[in-house]
Amino acid sequence: MPRSRLRQQRRGSTGRGGADAVATVEQVRAAALALPRTSEHLIRDRVKFRVGRIVYLALSRDETVLGFAFPREERALLIATEPELYLSPEPADERYNWLQLRLAAVSEAELREIVLDAWRMAVPKRVAAEHEAALATALPPGPTLAQLRSAAAVFAGYGAVDAGWERWAAATAAGPDLALPAHREALHRWLNSWGCRLRYPREGEPDLFSEALEGWWNDHAAALPAAGSTLARLTDDQLTALADAYAELAALCVSPSPKRTLGPTAAAKALYALRPAAVMPWDAAIAKHLHGARDGAAFHRHLRCGRAWARAVIAESGLDEGELPSELGRPTVPLAKVLDDYLYVTITAAVPLDPPPAGPVDQ
C-alpha cells in the first residue's frame, strides 16, 4: 500500500480533532530518540534528528512545523489530499525525499507513525528489520496511575524505606563516581542495606568488591546515560549500553571466600544507585515473573518495559516525569523507583491491590 494511502487510512482511524492531543516538540524528540542510531543536533538554530549524516526530521525555528523524510513521488498527492496538515518543502528541499507538516494538526499517535516511517528511510533495511523484530516481542501491560498510587501507599507503610537511599545520596551528593574509594564503600553499604548481603573484606583480605567496581566503572562509565537521564527518555542505544553494563556488573567477582559474583539483583540495584532516574531495578522474583531470566537480554527487556510504562503513566497523568512521584505520594524518589515499588508490592510481596494489576505475562 502506498504510504500516502496508508497515512490517510491512519488519519481516518484516529480522527483529527478527536480525543488525541495534538503533537508537541517533546513528543517528536521522544519518538525520534527511541529509534536506533538517532542523534539530535542543533544546526543553524533548528533542531534536527539524524542517522549518521542523514537528516530525517527537522523542526522549523519556531518549532511549529516538522520536516520529515518522505517519498518525493507521493508528496503531491498527499498535500492535495490533506492540505490542512501537509506542506510543501522549502524550495531548496524540493529535490529531496522530503515533506513538512503542521505539528498542531497531528495527533501524537500519528506523529509516532510518521517519525518511524521517516527513520526507516534513513537506516539500512537490516536495522529497520531488527527494530521491528524487537517491537514484536510483546511487553507486559504496565500499571495505571491508580495502581501506582495504591502500591506506593503500601510500600510507604513498610517503615523507613528510603533511609538507606538517603545515606547513599548524602555520601554521593556531587554525583556518584566509583573512581572514588569512598563512593565504592558507600555503594557496598547501601546494597547491603537493601538486602544484598555482600560480605565485607576481613582483615588482610583484598577488597575485591572495591577493586572490581573500580575496573567496571573505568570500562563503562562513559557509556552510561548522562546523570539526570530519565527512564521515559532513554534511547534504544542507551538501553543497550545499560544492559551490557549490567551483564558485566553481575558477573564481577566481589568476594574471595566463598567466591561469589555480584549477581543479578545487586547489579540491577547498583545501576539504579548510579542512574536512579533512568534505571528500574528488579529482584529475583520480579525478573522471573516478568521475563523468565536474569541475563543481559532479560534486563534489556526490563528496561524497555520501564520505558514504555513510564511513558504511558506520563501520558495518562499529563504531568512531567519529575512531577509524577509527588503526585503518587513518593516525592523523594524518581518515577523509575515508583515503578519498582509497584513491582515489589504486587510480585515480590504479592499484596493484592485495588484495582488489581494485570495478569502474568505470556512468555
Short mmCIF file of C-alpha atoms in Angstrom, two decimals:
data_model
loop_
_atom_site.label_atom_id
_atom_site.label_comp_id
_atom_site.label_asym_id
_atom_site.label_seq_id
_atom_site.Cartn_x
_atom_site.Cartn_y
_atom_site.Cartn_z
CA MET A 1 0.00 0.00 0.00
CA PRO A 2 1.48 3.43 -0.88
CA ARG A 3 2.49 5.48 2.12
CA SER A 4 0.08 8.28 1.27
CA ARG A 5 -2.87 5.89 1.23
CA LEU A 6 -1.66 4.27 4.42
CA ARG A 7 -1.35 7.62 6.14
CA GLN A 8 -4.82 8.62 5.02
CA GLN A 9 -6.19 5.39 6.42
CA ARG A 10 -4.48 6.06 9.75
CA ARG A 11 -5.93 9.53 9.90
CA GLY A 12 -9.36 8.14 9.31
CA SER A 13 -8.92 5.78 12.25
CA THR A 14 -7.58 8.32 14.74
CA GLY A 15 -9.75 11.22 13.77
CA ARG A 16 -8.44 14.76 13.69
CA GLY A 17 -9.92 16.85 16.43
CA GLY A 18 -10.85 13.75 18.44
CA ALA A 19 -9.60 12.61 21.82
CA ASP A 20 -5.91 12.57 20.85
CA ALA A 21 -3.96 15.62 21.98
CA VAL A 22 -2.00 17.49 19.33
CA ALA A 23 1.65 16.59 18.98
CA THR A 24 4.40 18.52 20.74
CA VAL A 25 8.11 19.07 20.20
CA GLU A 26 8.86 16.87 23.22
CA GLN A 27 6.89 14.06 21.62
CA VAL A 28 8.89 14.47 18.41
CA ARG A 29 12.08 14.22 20.44
CA ALA A 30 10.90 11.20 22.44
CA ALA A 31 9.75 9.33 19.33
CA ALA A 32 12.98 10.02 17.46
CA LEU A 33 15.45 9.30 20.25
CA ALA A 34 13.77 5.96 20.94
CA LEU A 35 14.89 4.78 17.49
CA PRO A 36 18.29 3.13 16.96
CA ARG A 37 21.21 5.24 15.69
CA THR A 38 19.30 8.52 16.06
CA SER A 39 21.10 11.61 17.36
CA GLU A 40 19.84 15.14 17.98
CA HIS A 41 21.61 18.23 16.67
CA LEU A 42 21.09 21.99 16.75
CA ILE A 43 22.02 23.30 13.30
CA ARG A 44 21.53 26.98 12.46
CA ASP A 45 19.02 27.37 15.29
CA ARG A 46 16.99 24.38 14.11
CA VAL A 47 16.62 21.07 15.94
CA LYS A 48 17.34 18.15 13.62
CA PHE A 49 17.48 14.39 14.07
CA ARG A 50 19.95 12.32 12.10
CA VAL A 51 21.14 8.81 11.46
CA GLY A 52 24.81 9.30 10.77
CA ARG A 53 24.82 12.31 8.45
CA ILE A 54 21.32 11.71 7.09
CA VAL A 55 18.73 14.13 8.45
CA TYR A 56 15.29 12.54 8.63
CA LEU A 57 13.49 15.04 10.88
CA ALA A 58 13.90 18.82 11.17
CA LEU A 59 11.88 21.33 13.18
CA SER A 60 11.32 24.86 11.98
CA ARG A 61 12.95 27.63 14.01
CA ASP A 62 9.63 28.43 15.69
CA GLU A 63 9.05 24.68 16.24
CA THR A 64 5.58 24.71 14.68
CA VAL A 65 6.47 22.79 11.51
CA LEU A 66 8.16 19.41 11.22
CA GLY A 67 10.02 18.40 8.08
CA PHE A 68 10.50 14.67 7.58
CA ALA A 69 11.80 12.14 5.10
CA PHE A 70 9.05 11.07 2.71
CA PRO A 71 8.99 9.64 -0.84
CA ARG A 72 9.11 12.54 -3.28
CA GLU A 73 6.88 10.79 -5.83
CA GLU A 74 4.00 10.55 -3.34
CA ARG A 75 4.29 14.07 -1.98
CA ALA A 76 1.93 15.95 -4.32
CA LEU A 77 -0.96 13.55 -3.79
CA LEU A 78 -0.65 13.72 -0.01
CA ILE A 79 -0.53 17.53 0.04
CA ALA A 80 -3.57 17.70 -2.25
CA THR A 81 -5.45 15.21 -0.07
CA GLU A 82 -4.72 16.88 3.28
CA PRO A 83 -3.57 20.47 2.73
CA GLU A 84 -4.52 21.45 6.28
CA LEU A 85 -1.85 19.07 7.60
CA TYR A 86 0.89 18.72 5.00
CA LEU A 87 3.06 21.45 3.48
CA SER A 88 5.39 21.50 0.50
CA PRO A 89 9.09 21.51 1.35
CA GLU A 90 11.06 24.71 1.23
CA PRO A 91 12.26 25.38 -2.35
CA ALA A 92 15.79 24.26 -1.50
CA ASP A 93 14.45 20.90 -0.29
CA GLU A 94 12.04 20.09 -3.12
CA ARG A 95 14.55 17.87 -4.91
CA TYR A 96 14.84 15.63 -1.84
CA ASN A 97 12.57 12.95 -0.39
CA TRP A 98 11.06 15.46 2.00
CA LEU A 99 7.70 16.74 3.26
CA GLN A 100 6.51 19.06 6.03
CA LEU A 101 3.55 19.05 8.42
CA ARG A 102 1.96 21.37 10.94
CA LEU A 103 2.53 19.96 14.42
CA ALA A 104 -0.69 21.49 15.74
CA ALA A 105 -2.68 19.46 13.20
CA VAL A 106 -1.37 15.98 14.00
CA SER A 107 -2.01 13.68 16.97
CA GLU A 108 0.73 12.04 19.00
CA ALA A 109 -0.21 8.60 17.67
CA GLU A 110 0.05 9.79 14.07
CA LEU A 111 3.31 11.56 14.83
CA ARG A 112 4.93 8.36 16.09
CA GLU A 113 3.99 6.58 12.85
CA ILE A 114 5.33 9.43 10.72
CA VAL A 115 8.61 9.56 12.65
CA LEU A 116 9.02 5.80 12.35
CA ASP A 117 8.41 5.85 8.59
CA ALA A 118 10.88 8.72 8.15
CA TRP A 119 13.50 6.88 10.20
CA ARG A 120 13.08 3.76 8.05
CA MET A 121 14.16 5.83 5.05
CA ALA A 122 17.43 6.77 6.80
CA VAL A 123 18.63 3.38 8.08
CA PRO A 124 19.68 0.15 6.36
CA LYS A 125 16.87 -2.35 5.88
CA ARG A 126 18.59 -4.73 8.30
CA VAL A 127 18.48 -2.16 11.11
CA ALA A 128 14.81 -1.45 10.46
CA ALA A 129 14.02 -5.17 10.41
CA GLU A 130 15.84 -5.75 13.70
CA HIS A 131 13.92 -2.90 15.29
CA GLU A 132 10.62 -4.28 14.03
CA ALA A 133 11.51 -7.70 15.45
CA ALA A 134 12.28 -6.17 18.84
CA LEU A 135 8.97 -4.32 18.83
CA ALA A 136 7.18 -7.56 18.00
CA THR A 137 8.33 -9.03 21.32
CA ALA A 138 5.30 -8.16 23.40
CA LEU A 139 5.86 -6.30 26.65
CA PRO A 140 3.65 -6.87 29.68
CA PRO A 141 0.98 -4.25 30.36
CA GLY A 142 2.06 -1.62 32.84
CA PRO A 143 0.32 -0.14 35.86
CA THR A 144 -2.20 2.67 35.79
CA LEU A 145 -1.84 5.77 37.92
CA ALA A 146 -4.39 4.36 40.34
CA GLN A 147 -2.39 1.15 40.72
CA LEU A 148 0.86 3.05 41.23
CA ARG A 149 -0.76 5.23 43.87
CA SER A 150 -2.14 2.19 45.68
CA ALA A 151 1.21 0.38 45.60
CA ALA A 152 3.06 3.49 46.77
CA ALA A 153 0.81 3.69 49.82
CA VAL A 154 1.52 0.05 50.65
CA PHE A 155 5.27 0.47 50.15
CA ALA A 156 5.41 3.59 52.31
CA GLY A 157 3.83 1.56 55.10
CA TYR A 158 6.87 -0.69 55.34
CA GLY A 159 8.68 1.86 57.51
CA ALA A 160 11.84 3.85 56.84
CA VAL A 161 12.04 2.55 53.28
CA ASP A 162 14.21 5.38 52.00
CA ALA A 163 16.67 5.72 54.91
CA GLY A 164 19.44 3.76 53.21
CA TRP A 165 18.90 5.66 49.98
CA GLU A 166 19.16 8.98 51.78
CA ARG A 167 22.52 7.95 53.26
CA TRP A 168 23.79 6.93 49.81
CA ALA A 169 22.57 10.20 48.29
CA ALA A 170 24.27 12.21 51.04
CA ALA A 171 27.55 10.33 50.55
CA THR A 172 27.50 11.00 46.80
CA ALA A 173 25.93 14.45 46.81
CA ALA A 174 28.15 15.72 43.99
CA GLY A 175 27.17 12.73 41.84
CA PRO A 176 28.17 9.06 42.08
CA ASP A 177 31.74 8.42 40.95
CA LEU A 178 33.04 4.90 41.50
CA ALA A 179 36.56 6.10 40.78
CA LEU A 180 36.40 7.34 44.38
CA PRO A 181 37.01 4.70 47.10
CA ALA A 182 34.53 6.42 49.42
CA HIS A 183 31.77 6.08 46.83
CA ARG A 184 32.53 2.40 46.28
CA GLU A 185 32.36 1.83 50.03
CA ALA A 186 29.09 3.76 50.24
CA LEU A 187 27.62 1.65 47.44
CA HIS A 188 28.66 -1.55 49.24
CA ARG A 189 26.90 -0.41 52.40
CA TRP A 190 23.81 0.76 50.54
CA LEU A 191 23.45 -2.54 48.68
CA ASN A 192 23.67 -4.42 51.96
CA SER A 193 21.07 -2.12 53.49
CA TRP A 194 18.81 -3.21 50.62
CA GLY A 195 19.28 -6.90 51.44
CA CYS A 196 22.11 -7.89 49.09
CA ARG A 197 24.34 -9.42 51.83
CA LEU A 198 27.69 -8.75 50.19
CA ARG A 199 30.46 -9.71 52.62
CA TYR A 200 32.89 -7.02 53.74
CA PRO A 201 36.59 -7.95 53.46
CA ARG A 202 38.21 -9.48 56.50
CA GLU A 203 41.44 -8.11 57.89
CA GLY A 204 44.27 -8.82 55.48
CA GLU A 205 41.96 -9.69 52.57
CA PRO A 206 41.89 -7.67 49.36
CA ASP A 207 38.71 -5.66 48.88
CA LEU A 208 37.54 -7.46 45.74
CA PHE A 209 34.25 -5.57 45.70
CA SER A 210 36.02 -2.22 45.54
CA GLU A 211 38.64 -3.38 43.06
CA ALA A 212 36.09 -4.99 40.73
CA LEU A 213 33.77 -1.98 40.85
CA GLU A 214 36.62 0.38 40.02
CA GLY A 215 37.57 -1.65 36.95
CA TRP A 216 33.97 -1.94 35.81
CA TRP A 217 33.47 1.81 36.23
CA ASN A 218 36.56 2.55 34.16
CA ASP A 219 35.15 0.39 31.36
CA HIS A 220 31.52 1.52 31.41
CA ALA A 221 31.11 4.95 32.99
CA ALA A 222 31.48 6.84 29.73
CA ALA A 223 28.84 4.69 28.00
CA LEU A 224 26.18 5.06 30.69
CA PRO A 225 23.39 7.60 30.14
CA ALA A 226 24.32 11.02 31.49
CA ALA A 227 23.47 11.77 35.09
CA GLY A 228 19.92 13.09 35.18
CA SER A 229 18.76 10.98 32.22
CA THR A 230 15.23 9.73 32.78
CA LEU A 231 13.59 6.38 32.12
CA ALA A 232 10.94 7.67 29.73
CA ARG A 233 13.51 9.36 27.51
CA LEU A 234 16.09 6.59 27.23
CA THR A 235 17.06 5.79 23.66
CA ASP A 236 17.46 2.26 22.34
CA ASP A 237 21.23 2.74 22.30
CA GLN A 238 21.16 3.77 25.95
CA LEU A 239 19.09 0.71 26.83
CA THR A 240 21.70 -1.46 25.13
CA ALA A 241 24.55 0.28 26.96
CA LEU A 242 22.82 -0.25 30.30
CA ALA A 243 22.11 -3.91 29.55
CA ASP A 244 25.73 -4.50 28.55
CA ALA A 245 26.95 -2.74 31.69
CA TYR A 246 24.52 -4.80 33.79
CA ALA A 247 25.73 -8.13 32.36
CA GLU A 248 29.36 -7.38 33.17
CA LEU A 249 28.48 -5.93 36.55
CA ALA A 250 26.51 -9.01 37.57
CA ALA A 251 29.47 -11.24 36.67
CA LEU A 252 32.05 -9.37 38.78
CA CYS A 253 33.78 -11.45 41.44
CA VAL A 254 33.29 -9.50 44.67
CA SER A 255 34.17 -12.00 47.41
CA PRO A 256 37.11 -14.44 47.60
CA SER A 257 35.88 -16.98 50.14
CA PRO A 258 33.38 -18.24 49.38
CA LYS A 259 33.85 -16.96 45.87
CA ARG A 260 30.77 -15.14 44.63
CA THR A 261 29.79 -12.71 41.94
CA LEU A 262 27.84 -9.53 42.46
CA GLY A 263 24.81 -11.23 40.91
CA PRO A 264 21.71 -10.04 39.05
CA THR A 265 19.79 -8.38 41.88
CA ALA A 266 22.73 -6.40 43.26
CA ALA A 267 23.83 -5.42 39.73
CA ALA A 268 20.39 -4.01 38.93
CA LYS A 269 20.27 -2.14 42.22
CA ALA A 270 23.79 -0.78 41.74
CA LEU A 271 22.85 0.59 38.32
CA TYR A 272 19.79 2.18 39.89
CA ALA A 273 22.01 3.81 42.51
CA LEU A 274 24.24 5.22 39.78
CA ARG A 275 21.42 6.39 37.47
CA PRO A 276 18.31 6.49 39.66
CA ALA A 277 16.04 8.38 37.28
CA ALA A 278 16.89 6.08 34.36
CA VAL A 279 17.02 2.53 35.76
CA MET A 280 14.08 0.48 37.04
CA PRO A 281 15.73 -2.22 39.20
CA TRP A 282 14.48 -5.72 39.91
CA ASP A 283 14.85 -8.63 42.30
CA ALA A 284 14.79 -12.37 41.58
CA ALA A 285 11.01 -12.69 41.92
CA ILE A 286 10.31 -9.76 39.61
CA ALA A 287 12.78 -10.94 36.96
CA LYS A 288 11.42 -14.49 36.95
CA HIS A 289 7.78 -13.38 36.85
CA LEU A 290 8.16 -10.82 34.08
CA HIS A 291 10.98 -12.22 31.96
CA GLY A 292 11.79 -15.77 33.00
CA ALA A 293 15.52 -14.97 33.13
CA ARG A 294 18.03 -12.57 34.68
CA ASP A 295 20.66 -12.21 31.96
CA GLY A 296 21.53 -9.11 29.98
CA ALA A 297 18.80 -9.70 27.40
CA ALA A 298 16.19 -10.00 30.15
CA PHE A 299 17.43 -6.81 31.78
CA HIS A 300 17.24 -5.03 28.42
CA ARG A 301 13.62 -6.14 28.15
CA HIS A 302 13.01 -4.99 31.73
CA LEU A 303 14.26 -1.51 30.88
CA ARG A 304 12.09 -1.48 27.76
CA CYS A 305 9.12 -2.30 29.99
CA GLY A 306 10.04 0.52 32.34
CA ARG A 307 10.39 3.00 29.50
CA ALA A 308 7.03 2.03 27.99
CA TRP A 309 5.29 2.09 31.37
CA ALA A 310 6.81 5.45 32.29
CA ARG A 311 5.66 6.99 29.02
CA ALA A 312 2.18 5.55 29.50
CA VAL A 313 1.65 6.95 33.00
CA ILE A 314 3.15 10.30 31.98
CA ALA A 315 0.63 10.46 29.15
CA GLU A 316 -2.20 9.37 31.47
CA SER A 317 -1.32 11.99 34.07
CA GLY A 318 -0.45 14.91 31.82
CA LEU A 319 2.43 15.68 34.19
CA ASP A 320 6.18 15.79 33.65
CA GLU A 321 8.20 12.75 34.67
CA GLY A 322 9.75 14.68 37.55
CA GLU A 323 6.36 15.75 38.91
CA LEU A 324 4.74 12.33 39.00
CA PRO A 325 6.36 10.85 42.14
CA SER A 326 4.97 13.65 44.31
CA GLU A 327 1.55 13.15 42.78
CA LEU A 328 1.81 9.46 43.64
CA GLY A 329 2.91 10.01 47.23
CA ARG A 330 6.65 9.26 46.74
CA PRO A 331 8.22 12.74 46.42
CA THR A 332 11.79 11.74 47.33
CA VAL A 333 12.35 9.10 44.63
CA PRO A 334 12.20 9.11 40.80
CA LEU A 335 9.47 7.51 38.70
CA ALA A 336 11.75 4.53 37.99
CA LYS A 337 11.68 3.68 41.70
CA VAL A 338 7.93 4.21 41.96
CA LEU A 339 7.52 1.61 39.21
CA ASP A 340 9.88 -0.72 41.07
CA ASP A 341 7.86 -0.21 44.27
CA TYR A 342 4.78 -1.32 42.35
CA LEU A 343 6.53 -4.47 41.13
CA TYR A 344 7.85 -5.26 44.61
CA VAL A 345 4.43 -4.86 46.20
CA THR A 346 2.49 -6.81 43.57
CA ILE A 347 5.03 -9.54 42.70
CA THR A 348 7.64 -9.96 45.45
CA ALA A 349 5.31 -9.24 48.38
CA ALA A 350 2.20 -10.46 46.50
CA VAL A 351 -0.01 -7.79 48.05
CA PRO A 352 -3.43 -7.53 46.34
CA LEU A 353 -4.19 -4.05 45.07
CA ASP A 354 -7.39 -2.23 44.30
CA PRO A 355 -7.57 -2.00 41.31
CA PRO A 356 -5.66 -5.26 40.74
CA PRO A 357 -2.57 -5.36 38.49
CA ALA A 358 -2.53 -7.02 35.10
CA GLY A 359 -2.08 -10.78 34.98
CA PRO A 360 1.14 -12.71 34.32
CA VAL A 361 2.96 -12.28 31.05
CA ASP A 362 2.85 -14.93 28.35
CA GLN A 363 6.42 -15.98 27.66
#
